[in-house]
Amino acid sequence: DAGVIQSPRHEVTEMGQEVTLRCKPISGHDYLFWYRQTMMRGLELLIYFNNNVPIDDSGMPEDRFSAKMPNASFSTLKIQPSEPRDSAVYFCASSHRGEQYFGPGTRLTVT
Amino acid sequence: AQSVTQLDSQVPVFEEAPVELRCNYSSSVSVYLFWYVQYPNQGLQLLLKYLSGSTLVESINGFEAEFNKSQTSFHLRKPSVHISDTAEYFCAVSAPSGGSYIPTFGRGTSLIVHP
Protein backbone atom coordinates (compact mmCIF):
# COMPACT_ATOMS: atom_id res chain seq x y z
CA ASP A 1 0.00 0.00 0.00
CA ALA A 2 1.19 3.53 -0.76
CA GLY A 3 0.17 4.81 2.64
CA VAL A 4 -2.13 7.75 3.26
CA ILE A 5 -2.11 10.12 0.32
CA GLN A 6 -2.85 13.81 0.62
CA SER A 7 -3.14 16.48 -2.00
CA PRO A 8 -2.08 19.10 -2.62
CA ARG A 9 1.15 19.11 -0.61
CA HIS A 10 1.27 22.90 -0.62
CA GLU A 11 -1.51 25.42 -1.12
CA VAL A 12 -1.20 29.18 -1.20
CA THR A 13 -4.41 31.13 -1.51
CA GLU A 14 -5.83 34.54 -0.82
CA MET A 15 -8.15 35.35 2.00
CA GLY A 16 -11.77 34.68 1.09
CA GLN A 17 -11.04 31.89 -1.35
CA GLU A 18 -12.33 28.35 -1.00
CA VAL A 19 -9.77 25.69 -0.20
CA THR A 20 -10.26 21.93 -0.59
CA LEU A 21 -7.85 19.42 0.86
CA ARG A 22 -7.98 15.80 -0.20
CA CYS A 23 -7.13 12.51 1.45
CA LYS A 24 -6.99 8.88 0.39
CA PRO A 25 -6.74 6.57 3.41
CA ILE A 26 -5.12 3.16 3.58
CA SER A 27 -7.37 0.47 2.19
CA GLY A 28 -9.14 -1.47 4.93
CA HIS A 29 -8.80 1.17 7.61
CA ASP A 30 -12.13 2.01 9.21
CA TYR A 31 -11.23 5.31 10.85
CA LEU A 32 -10.16 8.56 9.21
CA PHE A 33 -8.98 11.64 11.06
CA TRP A 34 -8.28 15.24 10.08
CA TYR A 35 -5.76 17.18 12.17
CA ARG A 36 -4.35 20.69 12.06
CA GLN A 37 -0.85 21.51 13.31
CA THR A 38 0.50 24.94 14.18
CA MET A 39 3.35 26.15 16.31
CA MET A 40 0.99 27.92 18.67
CA ARG A 41 -1.66 25.26 19.17
CA GLY A 42 0.22 22.06 18.38
CA LEU A 43 -1.66 19.09 16.89
CA GLU A 44 -5.44 19.53 16.97
CA LEU A 45 -8.03 16.91 16.05
CA LEU A 46 -10.63 18.53 13.81
CA ILE A 47 -12.97 15.66 12.94
CA TYR A 48 -13.00 11.91 12.56
CA PHE A 49 -15.01 9.37 10.63
CA ASN A 50 -15.81 5.74 11.30
CA ASN A 51 -16.84 3.69 8.29
CA ASN A 52 -17.38 6.92 6.33
CA VAL A 53 -19.71 8.40 8.95
CA PRO A 54 -18.66 11.59 10.80
CA ILE A 55 -18.54 10.75 14.49
CA ASP A 56 -17.11 13.81 16.22
CA ASP A 57 -16.64 17.20 14.63
CA SER A 58 -16.30 19.14 17.88
CA GLY A 59 -12.77 20.14 16.90
CA MET A 60 -13.84 21.95 13.76
CA PRO A 61 -13.11 25.57 14.59
CA GLU A 62 -15.96 27.26 12.75
CA ASP A 63 -18.74 26.75 10.27
CA ARG A 64 -16.29 27.76 7.59
CA PHE A 65 -14.80 24.29 7.94
CA SER A 66 -16.55 21.21 6.57
CA ALA A 67 -15.47 17.65 5.90
CA LYS A 68 -16.94 14.81 3.90
CA MET A 69 -16.17 11.17 3.28
CA PRO A 70 -18.32 10.02 0.36
CA ASN A 71 -16.71 6.57 0.27
CA ALA A 72 -14.10 4.48 2.03
CA SER A 73 -11.26 5.68 -0.18
CA PHE A 74 -11.70 9.44 -0.22
CA SER A 75 -12.24 12.37 2.10
CA THR A 76 -12.16 16.14 1.75
CA LEU A 77 -11.70 19.03 4.15
CA LYS A 78 -13.06 22.31 2.85
CA ILE A 79 -12.54 25.83 4.15
CA GLN A 80 -14.84 28.49 2.79
CA PRO A 81 -14.03 31.34 3.03
CA SER A 82 -10.40 30.96 4.08
CA GLU A 83 -8.70 33.36 6.49
CA PRO A 84 -5.02 34.01 7.30
CA ARG A 85 -5.42 32.34 10.70
CA ASP A 86 -6.24 29.09 8.90
CA SER A 87 -2.61 28.88 7.79
CA ALA A 88 -1.28 25.58 9.14
CA VAL A 89 -0.29 22.07 8.15
CA TYR A 90 -3.32 19.82 7.78
CA PHE A 91 -2.85 16.10 8.26
CA CYS A 92 -5.09 13.23 7.39
CA ALA A 93 -4.62 9.92 9.21
CA SER A 94 -6.30 6.56 8.92
CA SER A 95 -6.34 3.78 11.46
CA HIS A 96 -7.50 0.35 12.35
CA ARG A 97 -7.58 -0.67 16.03
CA GLY A 98 -5.82 2.41 17.33
CA GLU A 99 -2.57 2.57 15.35
CA GLN A 100 -2.65 5.71 13.22
CA TYR A 101 -0.96 6.22 9.86
CA PHE A 102 -0.46 9.82 8.87
CA GLY A 103 -0.24 11.35 5.46
CA PRO A 104 2.55 13.80 4.56
CA GLY A 105 0.30 16.78 5.20
CA THR A 106 -0.86 19.82 3.25
CA ARG A 107 0.84 23.08 4.09
CA LEU A 108 -1.78 25.80 3.71
CA THR A 109 -0.85 29.45 3.52
CA VAL A 110 -3.63 32.03 3.37
CA THR A 111 -2.47 35.52 2.51
CA ALA B 1 -11.80 11.05 29.39
CA GLN B 2 -8.10 10.54 28.88
CA SER B 3 -5.22 12.99 28.79
CA VAL B 4 -1.50 12.99 28.04
CA THR B 5 1.21 15.20 29.49
CA GLN B 6 4.62 15.48 27.95
CA LEU B 7 6.64 17.15 30.62
CA ASP B 8 9.35 18.66 28.43
CA SER B 9 8.70 20.80 25.39
CA GLN B 10 12.33 20.66 24.33
CA VAL B 11 15.22 18.33 25.18
CA PRO B 12 18.69 19.28 23.96
CA VAL B 13 21.34 16.57 24.14
CA PHE B 14 24.76 15.83 22.69
CA GLU B 15 25.31 13.06 20.19
CA GLU B 16 25.95 9.62 21.76
CA ALA B 17 24.47 10.71 25.09
CA PRO B 18 21.44 8.93 26.58
CA VAL B 19 18.04 10.58 26.50
CA GLU B 20 14.66 10.18 28.16
CA LEU B 21 11.47 11.84 26.94
CA ARG B 22 8.78 11.81 29.59
CA CYS B 23 5.12 11.01 29.12
CA ASN B 24 2.39 10.69 31.72
CA TYR B 25 -1.23 9.88 31.04
CA SER B 26 -4.51 9.72 32.85
CA SER B 27 -7.35 7.37 32.10
CA SER B 28 -9.98 5.56 34.10
CA VAL B 29 -9.70 2.44 31.95
CA SER B 30 -7.01 0.29 30.40
CA VAL B 31 -5.13 2.00 27.63
CA TYR B 32 -3.03 1.52 24.56
CA LEU B 33 0.06 3.74 24.45
CA PHE B 34 2.04 5.03 21.49
CA TRP B 35 5.06 7.10 20.63
CA TYR B 36 5.13 8.85 17.26
CA VAL B 37 8.05 10.68 15.66
CA GLN B 38 7.78 13.61 13.27
CA TYR B 39 10.81 14.57 11.19
CA PRO B 40 10.89 18.07 9.67
CA ASN B 41 8.30 18.62 6.96
CA GLN B 42 6.85 15.13 7.34
CA GLY B 43 3.82 13.52 8.93
CA LEU B 44 3.88 11.60 12.18
CA GLN B 45 5.20 8.02 12.06
CA LEU B 46 4.59 5.33 14.63
CA LEU B 47 7.76 4.66 16.61
CA LEU B 48 6.52 2.04 19.07
CA LYS B 49 3.40 0.92 20.86
CA TYR B 50 2.17 -0.83 23.95
CA LEU B 51 -1.06 -2.79 23.63
CA SER B 52 -0.63 -5.57 26.19
CA GLY B 53 1.90 -8.09 27.44
CA SER B 54 5.49 -7.10 28.14
CA THR B 55 5.68 -3.62 29.60
CA LEU B 56 8.96 -2.90 27.80
CA VAL B 57 8.60 -2.24 24.08
CA GLU B 58 11.33 -1.48 21.57
CA SER B 59 11.63 0.16 18.18
CA ILE B 60 13.87 -0.91 15.32
CA ASN B 61 16.13 2.13 15.70
CA GLY B 62 17.11 1.68 19.33
CA PHE B 63 14.36 3.48 21.22
CA GLU B 64 12.47 1.76 24.01
CA ALA B 65 9.59 2.68 26.28
CA GLU B 66 8.29 1.13 29.45
CA PHE B 67 4.68 1.09 30.51
CA ASN B 68 4.43 1.80 34.23
CA LYS B 69 0.84 1.39 35.34
CA SER B 70 1.37 2.51 38.93
CA GLN B 71 3.01 5.74 37.82
CA THR B 72 0.82 6.09 34.73
CA SER B 73 3.89 6.73 32.64
CA PHE B 74 5.28 5.66 29.29
CA HIS B 75 8.70 7.31 29.06
CA LEU B 76 10.77 6.98 25.90
CA ARG B 77 14.49 6.24 26.20
CA LYS B 78 17.52 5.73 24.02
CA PRO B 79 20.97 4.89 25.42
CA SER B 80 22.90 6.72 22.69
CA VAL B 81 21.34 9.25 20.33
CA HIS B 82 22.37 10.22 16.82
CA ILE B 83 22.07 13.49 14.97
CA SER B 84 19.40 11.86 12.83
CA ASP B 85 17.18 11.40 15.91
CA THR B 86 16.53 15.14 15.93
CA ALA B 87 12.76 15.36 15.56
CA GLU B 88 9.48 16.03 17.36
CA TYR B 89 8.20 13.15 19.47
CA PHE B 90 4.56 12.71 20.41
CA CYS B 91 3.12 10.45 23.08
CA ALA B 92 -0.45 9.26 22.56
CA VAL B 93 -2.97 7.27 24.57
CA SER B 94 -5.99 5.40 23.32
CA ALA B 95 -8.63 3.88 25.52
CA PRO B 96 -10.42 1.26 23.48
CA SER B 97 -14.10 1.55 24.24
CA GLY B 98 -16.91 -0.13 22.41
CA GLY B 99 -14.59 -0.92 19.54
CA SER B 100 -13.49 2.69 19.27
CA TYR B 101 -9.79 3.61 19.38
CA ILE B 102 -9.60 7.38 19.42
CA PRO B 103 -6.19 8.64 20.52
CA THR B 104 -5.30 11.68 22.55
CA PHE B 105 -1.92 13.22 21.73
CA GLY B 106 0.48 15.10 23.94
CA ARG B 107 1.83 18.46 22.84
CA GLY B 108 5.10 16.95 21.70
CA THR B 109 8.75 17.09 22.78
CA SER B 110 11.37 18.49 20.47
CA LEU B 111 14.55 16.40 20.69
CA ILE B 112 17.57 18.37 19.52
CA VAL B 113 20.78 16.40 19.14
CA HIS B 114 23.95 18.47 19.00
CA PRO B 115 27.23 17.20 17.50
PDB file of C-alpha atoms in Angstrom:
ATOM      1  CA  ASP A   1       0.000   0.000   0.000  1.00  0.00           C
ATOM      2  CA  ALA A   2       1.189   3.527  -0.758  1.00  0.00           C
ATOM      3  CA  GLY A   3       0.172   4.811   2.638  1.00  0.00           C
ATOM      4  CA  VAL A   4      -2.129   7.749   3.257  1.00  0.00           C
ATOM      5  CA  ILE A   5      -2.105  10.117   0.318  1.00  0.00           C
ATOM      6  CA  GLN A   6      -2.852  13.810   0.625  1.00  0.00           C
ATOM      7  CA  SER A   7      -3.140  16.483  -2.002  1.00  0.00           C
ATOM      8  CA  PRO A   8      -2.079  19.105  -2.623  1.00  0.00           C
ATOM      9  CA  ARG A   9       1.154  19.111  -0.610  1.00  0.00           C
ATOM     10  CA  HIS A  10       1.266  22.905  -0.624  1.00  0.00           C
ATOM     11  CA  GLU A  11      -1.514  25.416  -1.116  1.00  0.00           C
ATOM     12  CA  VAL A  12      -1.201  29.178  -1.201  1.00  0.00           C
ATOM     13  CA  THR A  13      -4.409  31.134  -1.507  1.00  0.00           C
ATOM     14  CA  GLU A  14      -5.830  34.540  -0.824  1.00  0.00           C
ATOM     15  CA  MET A  15      -8.151  35.346   2.004  1.00  0.00           C
ATOM     16  CA  GLY A  16     -11.772  34.680   1.095  1.00  0.00           C
ATOM     17  CA  GLN A  17     -11.045  31.893  -1.355  1.00  0.00           C
ATOM     18  CA  GLU A  18     -12.328  28.349  -1.003  1.00  0.00           C
ATOM     19  CA  VAL A  19      -9.767  25.685  -0.199  1.00  0.00           C
ATOM     20  CA  THR A  20     -10.256  21.929  -0.590  1.00  0.00           C
ATOM     21  CA  LEU A  21      -7.848  19.425   0.865  1.00  0.00           C
ATOM     22  CA  ARG A  22      -7.981  15.798  -0.196  1.00  0.00           C
ATOM     23  CA  CYS A  23      -7.128  12.512   1.451  1.00  0.00           C
ATOM     24  CA  LYS A  24      -6.994   8.885   0.386  1.00  0.00           C
ATOM     25  CA  PRO A  25      -6.743   6.570   3.407  1.00  0.00           C
ATOM     26  CA  ILE A  26      -5.122   3.164   3.582  1.00  0.00           C
ATOM     27  CA  SER A  27      -7.367   0.472   2.190  1.00  0.00           C
ATOM     28  CA  GLY A  28      -9.138  -1.466   4.925  1.00  0.00           C
ATOM     29  CA  HIS A  29      -8.799   1.174   7.610  1.00  0.00           C
ATOM     30  CA  ASP A  30     -12.127   2.011   9.209  1.00  0.00           C
ATOM     31  CA  TYR A  31     -11.234   5.312  10.853  1.00  0.00           C
ATOM     32  CA  LEU A  32     -10.163   8.559   9.207  1.00  0.00           C
ATOM     33  CA  PHE A  33      -8.980  11.639  11.062  1.00  0.00           C
ATOM     34  CA  TRP A  34      -8.277  15.239  10.077  1.00  0.00           C
ATOM     35  CA  TYR A  35      -5.760  17.180  12.165  1.00  0.00           C
ATOM     36  CA  ARG A  36      -4.348  20.693  12.064  1.00  0.00           C
ATOM     37  CA  GLN A  37      -0.850  21.510  13.305  1.00  0.00           C
ATOM     38  CA  THR A  38       0.497  24.940  14.176  1.00  0.00           C
ATOM     39  CA  MET A  39       3.351  26.146  16.309  1.00  0.00           C
ATOM     40  CA  MET A  40       0.993  27.924  18.670  1.00  0.00           C
ATOM     41  CA  ARG A  41      -1.657  25.259  19.166  1.00  0.00           C
ATOM     42  CA  GLY A  42       0.220  22.055  18.383  1.00  0.00           C
ATOM     43  CA  LEU A  43      -1.659  19.093  16.894  1.00  0.00           C
ATOM     44  CA  GLU A  44      -5.437  19.526  16.972  1.00  0.00           C
ATOM     45  CA  LEU A  45      -8.028  16.913  16.051  1.00  0.00           C
ATOM     46  CA  LEU A  46     -10.635  18.527  13.812  1.00  0.00           C
ATOM     47  CA  ILE A  47     -12.971  15.658  12.940  1.00  0.00           C
ATOM     48  CA  TYR A  48     -12.997  11.907  12.563  1.00  0.00           C
ATOM     49  CA  PHE A  49     -15.014   9.374  10.626  1.00  0.00           C
ATOM     50  CA  ASN A  50     -15.813   5.737  11.303  1.00  0.00           C
ATOM     51  CA  ASN A  51     -16.838   3.686   8.290  1.00  0.00           C
ATOM     52  CA  ASN A  52     -17.375   6.925   6.329  1.00  0.00           C
ATOM     53  CA  VAL A  53     -19.709   8.402   8.952  1.00  0.00           C
ATOM     54  CA  PRO A  54     -18.663  11.586  10.796  1.00  0.00           C
ATOM     55  CA  ILE A  55     -18.538  10.755  14.490  1.00  0.00           C
ATOM     56  CA  ASP A  56     -17.113  13.807  16.218  1.00  0.00           C
ATOM     57  CA  ASP A  57     -16.637  17.205  14.625  1.00  0.00           C
ATOM     58  CA  SER A  58     -16.304  19.143  17.878  1.00  0.00           C
ATOM     59  CA  GLY A  59     -12.771  20.144  16.904  1.00  0.00           C
ATOM     60  CA  MET A  60     -13.840  21.947  13.762  1.00  0.00           C
ATOM     61  CA  PRO A  61     -13.114  25.571  14.589  1.00  0.00           C
ATOM     62  CA  GLU A  62     -15.960  27.262  12.749  1.00  0.00           C
ATOM     63  CA  ASP A  63     -18.738  26.750  10.271  1.00  0.00           C
ATOM     64  CA  ARG A  64     -16.289  27.760   7.593  1.00  0.00           C
ATOM     65  CA  PHE A  65     -14.804  24.289   7.937  1.00  0.00           C
ATOM     66  CA  SER A  66     -16.549  21.213   6.567  1.00  0.00           C
ATOM     67  CA  ALA A  67     -15.468  17.648   5.902  1.00  0.00           C
ATOM     68  CA  LYS A  68     -16.938  14.810   3.896  1.00  0.00           C
ATOM     69  CA  MET A  69     -16.172  11.170   3.284  1.00  0.00           C
ATOM     70  CA  PRO A  70     -18.316  10.019   0.356  1.00  0.00           C
ATOM     71  CA  ASN A  71     -16.708   6.570   0.275  1.00  0.00           C
ATOM     72  CA  ALA A  72     -14.099   4.481   2.033  1.00  0.00           C
ATOM     73  CA  SER A  73     -11.259   5.676  -0.175  1.00  0.00           C
ATOM     74  CA  PHE A  74     -11.703   9.435  -0.220  1.00  0.00           C
ATOM     75  CA  SER A  75     -12.236  12.371   2.101  1.00  0.00           C
ATOM     76  CA  THR A  76     -12.158  16.140   1.752  1.00  0.00           C
ATOM     77  CA  LEU A  77     -11.705  19.029   4.150  1.00  0.00           C
ATOM     78  CA  LYS A  78     -13.058  22.306   2.850  1.00  0.00           C
ATOM     79  CA  ILE A  79     -12.541  25.827   4.148  1.00  0.00           C
ATOM     80  CA  GLN A  80     -14.844  28.489   2.793  1.00  0.00           C
ATOM     81  CA  PRO A  81     -14.030  31.336   3.033  1.00  0.00           C
ATOM     82  CA  SER A  82     -10.398  30.958   4.078  1.00  0.00           C
ATOM     83  CA  GLU A  83      -8.702  33.357   6.485  1.00  0.00           C
ATOM     84  CA  PRO A  84      -5.024  34.010   7.296  1.00  0.00           C
ATOM     85  CA  ARG A  85      -5.425  32.343  10.701  1.00  0.00           C
ATOM     86  CA  ASP A  86      -6.236  29.089   8.896  1.00  0.00           C
ATOM     87  CA  SER A  87      -2.610  28.882   7.788  1.00  0.00           C
ATOM     88  CA  ALA A  88      -1.280  25.581   9.137  1.00  0.00           C
ATOM     89  CA  VAL A  89      -0.288  22.069   8.152  1.00  0.00           C
ATOM     90  CA  TYR A  90      -3.316  19.824   7.781  1.00  0.00           C
ATOM     91  CA  PHE A  91      -2.852  16.097   8.262  1.00  0.00           C
ATOM     92  CA  CYS A  92      -5.088  13.225   7.385  1.00  0.00           C
ATOM     93  CA  ALA A  93      -4.621   9.924   9.209  1.00  0.00           C
ATOM     94  CA  SER A  94      -6.300   6.562   8.923  1.00  0.00           C
ATOM     95  CA  SER A  95      -6.336   3.779  11.458  1.00  0.00           C
ATOM     96  CA  HIS A  96      -7.502   0.350  12.354  1.00  0.00           C
ATOM     97  CA  ARG A  97      -7.583  -0.667  16.028  1.00  0.00           C
ATOM     98  CA  GLY A  98      -5.817   2.412  17.334  1.00  0.00           C
ATOM     99  CA  GLU A  99      -2.573   2.574  15.348  1.00  0.00           C
ATOM    100  CA  GLN A 100      -2.653   5.715  13.219  1.00  0.00           C
ATOM    101  CA  TYR A 101      -0.961   6.220   9.864  1.00  0.00           C
ATOM    102  CA  PHE A 102      -0.461   9.822   8.874  1.00  0.00           C
ATOM    103  CA  GLY A 103      -0.244  11.354   5.464  1.00  0.00           C
ATOM    104  CA  PRO A 104       2.555  13.802   4.562  1.00  0.00           C
ATOM    105  CA  GLY A 105       0.300  16.782   5.204  1.00  0.00           C
ATOM    106  CA  THR A 106      -0.861  19.819   3.250  1.00  0.00           C
ATOM    107  CA  ARG A 107       0.836  23.085   4.095  1.00  0.00           C
ATOM    108  CA  LEU A 108      -1.782  25.802   3.708  1.00  0.00           C
ATOM    109  CA  THR A 109      -0.852  29.447   3.519  1.00  0.00           C
ATOM    110  CA  VAL A 110      -3.628  32.029   3.371  1.00  0.00           C
ATOM    111  CA  THR A 111      -2.472  35.523   2.510  1.00  0.00           C
TER     112      THR A 111
ATOM    113  CA  ALA B   1     -11.800  11.046  29.386  1.00  0.00           C
ATOM    114  CA  GLN B   2      -8.100  10.537  28.876  1.00  0.00           C
ATOM    115  CA  SER B   3      -5.216  12.992  28.787  1.00  0.00           C
ATOM    116  CA  VAL B   4      -1.500  12.988  28.037  1.00  0.00           C
ATOM    117  CA  THR B   5       1.206  15.197  29.488  1.00  0.00           C
ATOM    118  CA  GLN B   6       4.623  15.478  27.945  1.00  0.00           C
ATOM    119  CA  LEU B   7       6.639  17.155  30.619  1.00  0.00           C
ATOM    120  CA  ASP B   8       9.349  18.657  28.431  1.00  0.00           C
ATOM    121  CA  SER B   9       8.696  20.796  25.387  1.00  0.00           C
ATOM    122  CA  GLN B  10      12.328  20.664  24.329  1.00  0.00           C
ATOM    123  CA  VAL B  11      15.217  18.330  25.184  1.00  0.00           C
ATOM    124  CA  PRO B  12      18.693  19.277  23.965  1.00  0.00           C
ATOM    125  CA  VAL B  13      21.339  16.569  24.143  1.00  0.00           C
ATOM    126  CA  PHE B  14      24.757  15.827  22.692  1.00  0.00           C
ATOM    127  CA  GLU B  15      25.309  13.060  20.191  1.00  0.00           C
ATOM    128  CA  GLU B  16      25.950   9.625  21.756  1.00  0.00           C
ATOM    129  CA  ALA B  17      24.473  10.707  25.087  1.00  0.00           C
ATOM    130  CA  PRO B  18      21.444   8.927  26.584  1.00  0.00           C
ATOM    131  CA  VAL B  19      18.036  10.580  26.496  1.00  0.00           C
ATOM    132  CA  GLU B  20      14.659  10.179  28.165  1.00  0.00           C
ATOM    133  CA  LEU B  21      11.471  11.836  26.944  1.00  0.00           C
ATOM    134  CA  ARG B  22       8.784  11.807  29.590  1.00  0.00           C
ATOM    135  CA  CYS B  23       5.119  11.005  29.118  1.00  0.00           C
ATOM    136  CA  ASN B  24       2.388  10.691  31.719  1.00  0.00           C
ATOM    137  CA  TYR B  25      -1.231   9.876  31.041  1.00  0.00           C
ATOM    138  CA  SER B  26      -4.511   9.722  32.854  1.00  0.00           C
ATOM    139  CA  SER B  27      -7.346   7.367  32.100  1.00  0.00           C
ATOM    140  CA  SER B  28      -9.975   5.558  34.099  1.00  0.00           C
ATOM    141  CA  VAL B  29      -9.705   2.439  31.948  1.00  0.00           C
ATOM    142  CA  SER B  30      -7.007   0.287  30.401  1.00  0.00           C
ATOM    143  CA  VAL B  31      -5.129   2.005  27.631  1.00  0.00           C
ATOM    144  CA  TYR B  32      -3.028   1.524  24.560  1.00  0.00           C
ATOM    145  CA  LEU B  33       0.063   3.736  24.452  1.00  0.00           C
ATOM    146  CA  PHE B  34       2.043   5.029  21.494  1.00  0.00           C
ATOM    147  CA  TRP B  35       5.059   7.099  20.629  1.00  0.00           C
ATOM    148  CA  TYR B  36       5.135   8.847  17.264  1.00  0.00           C
ATOM    149  CA  VAL B  37       8.053  10.684  15.655  1.00  0.00           C
ATOM    150  CA  GLN B  38       7.781  13.607  13.272  1.00  0.00           C
ATOM    151  CA  TYR B  39      10.806  14.569  11.194  1.00  0.00           C
ATOM    152  CA  PRO B  40      10.887  18.072   9.673  1.00  0.00           C
ATOM    153  CA  ASN B  41       8.298  18.621   6.961  1.00  0.00           C
ATOM    154  CA  GLN B  42       6.849  15.134   7.343  1.00  0.00           C
ATOM    155  CA  GLY B  43       3.818  13.515   8.926  1.00  0.00           C
ATOM    156  CA  LEU B  44       3.885  11.598  12.175  1.00  0.00           C
ATOM    157  CA  GLN B  45       5.203   8.023  12.057  1.00  0.00           C
ATOM    158  CA  LEU B  46       4.586   5.331  14.629  1.00  0.00           C
ATOM    159  CA  LEU B  47       7.761   4.661  16.612  1.00  0.00           C
ATOM    160  CA  LEU B  48       6.521   2.045  19.074  1.00  0.00           C
ATOM    161  CA  LYS B  49       3.396   0.916  20.856  1.00  0.00           C
ATOM    162  CA  TYR B  50       2.172  -0.829  23.951  1.00  0.00           C
ATOM    163  CA  LEU B  51      -1.055  -2.789  23.627  1.00  0.00           C
ATOM    164  CA  SER B  52      -0.629  -5.573  26.189  1.00  0.00           C
ATOM    165  CA  GLY B  53       1.902  -8.093  27.442  1.00  0.00           C
ATOM    166  CA  SER B  54       5.488  -7.097  28.143  1.00  0.00           C
ATOM    167  CA  THR B  55       5.685  -3.619  29.596  1.00  0.00           C
ATOM    168  CA  LEU B  56       8.960  -2.896  27.795  1.00  0.00           C
ATOM    169  CA  VAL B  57       8.603  -2.241  24.079  1.00  0.00           C
ATOM    170  CA  GLU B  58      11.327  -1.482  21.571  1.00  0.00           C
ATOM    171  CA  SER B  59      11.627   0.161  18.184  1.00  0.00           C
ATOM    172  CA  ILE B  60      13.870  -0.907  15.324  1.00  0.00           C
ATOM    173  CA  ASN B  61      16.128   2.133  15.701  1.00  0.00           C
ATOM    174  CA  GLY B  62      17.113   1.680  19.330  1.00  0.00           C
ATOM    175  CA  PHE B  63      14.359   3.480  21.224  1.00  0.00           C
ATOM    176  CA  GLU B  64      12.474   1.763  24.008  1.00  0.00           C
ATOM    177  CA  ALA B  65       9.587   2.680  26.277  1.00  0.00           C
ATOM    178  CA  GLU B  66       8.295   1.132  29.449  1.00  0.00           C
ATOM    179  CA  PHE B  67       4.681   1.091  30.511  1.00  0.00           C
ATOM    180  CA  ASN B  68       4.429   1.795  34.228  1.00  0.00           C
ATOM    181  CA  LYS B  69       0.842   1.393  35.340  1.00  0.00           C
ATOM    182  CA  SER B  70       1.369   2.510  38.933  1.00  0.00           C
ATOM    183  CA  GLN B  71       3.013   5.739  37.824  1.00  0.00           C
ATOM    184  CA  THR B  72       0.815   6.092  34.725  1.00  0.00           C
ATOM    185  CA  SER B  73       3.891   6.731  32.641  1.00  0.00           C
ATOM    186  CA  PHE B  74       5.277   5.658  29.292  1.00  0.00           C
ATOM    187  CA  HIS B  75       8.697   7.309  29.057  1.00  0.00           C
ATOM    188  CA  LEU B  76      10.773   6.980  25.905  1.00  0.00           C
ATOM    189  CA  ARG B  77      14.491   6.237  26.201  1.00  0.00           C
ATOM    190  CA  LYS B  78      17.518   5.728  24.015  1.00  0.00           C
ATOM    191  CA  PRO B  79      20.966   4.890  25.419  1.00  0.00           C
ATOM    192  CA  SER B  80      22.903   6.715  22.688  1.00  0.00           C
ATOM    193  CA  VAL B  81      21.339   9.254  20.331  1.00  0.00           C
ATOM    194  CA  HIS B  82      22.372  10.220  16.816  1.00  0.00           C
ATOM    195  CA  ILE B  83      22.072  13.494  14.971  1.00  0.00           C
ATOM    196  CA  SER B  84      19.396  11.859  12.834  1.00  0.00           C
ATOM    197  CA  ASP B  85      17.184  11.403  15.911  1.00  0.00           C
ATOM    198  CA  THR B  86      16.526  15.141  15.931  1.00  0.00           C
ATOM    199  CA  ALA B  87      12.757  15.363  15.561  1.00  0.00           C
ATOM    200  CA  GLU B  88       9.482  16.033  17.362  1.00  0.00           C
ATOM    201  CA  TYR B  89       8.198  13.151  19.471  1.00  0.00           C
ATOM    202  CA  PHE B  90       4.559  12.709  20.409  1.00  0.00           C
ATOM    203  CA  CYS B  91       3.120  10.452  23.081  1.00  0.00           C
ATOM    204  CA  ALA B  92      -0.454   9.260  22.558  1.00  0.00           C
ATOM    205  CA  VAL B  93      -2.970   7.274  24.574  1.00  0.00           C
ATOM    206  CA  SER B  94      -5.987   5.405  23.319  1.00  0.00           C
ATOM    207  CA  ALA B  95      -8.632   3.884  25.520  1.00  0.00           C
ATOM    208  CA  PRO B  96     -10.420   1.258  23.481  1.00  0.00           C
ATOM    209  CA  SER B  97     -14.100   1.552  24.240  1.00  0.00           C
ATOM    210  CA  GLY B  98     -16.912  -0.135  22.408  1.00  0.00           C
ATOM    211  CA  GLY B  99     -14.591  -0.917  19.539  1.00  0.00           C
ATOM    212  CA  SER B 100     -13.490   2.692  19.268  1.00  0.00           C
ATOM    213  CA  TYR B 101      -9.789   3.612  19.377  1.00  0.00           C
ATOM    214  CA  ILE B 102      -9.599   7.376  19.416  1.00  0.00           C
ATOM    215  CA  PRO B 103      -6.190   8.639  20.523  1.00  0.00           C
ATOM    216  CA  THR B 104      -5.300  11.679  22.552  1.00  0.00           C
ATOM    217  CA  PHE B 105      -1.922  13.220  21.726  1.00  0.00           C
ATOM    218  CA  GLY B 106       0.485  15.102  23.945  1.00  0.00           C
ATOM    219  CA  ARG B 107       1.825  18.456  22.841  1.00  0.00           C
ATOM    220  CA  GLY B 108       5.104  16.952  21.698  1.00  0.00           C
ATOM    221  CA  THR B 109       8.749  17.086  22.776  1.00  0.00           C
ATOM    222  CA  SER B 110      11.366  18.490  20.474  1.00  0.00           C
ATOM    223  CA  LEU B 111      14.554  16.399  20.694  1.00  0.00           C
ATOM    224  CA  ILE B 112      17.566  18.370  19.525  1.00  0.00           C
ATOM    225  CA  VAL B 113      20.781  16.398  19.140  1.00  0.00           C
ATOM    226  CA  HIS B 114      23.954  18.475  19.000  1.00  0.00           C
ATOM    227  CA  PRO B 115      27.234  17.202  17.503  1.00  0.00           C
TER     228      PRO B 115
END
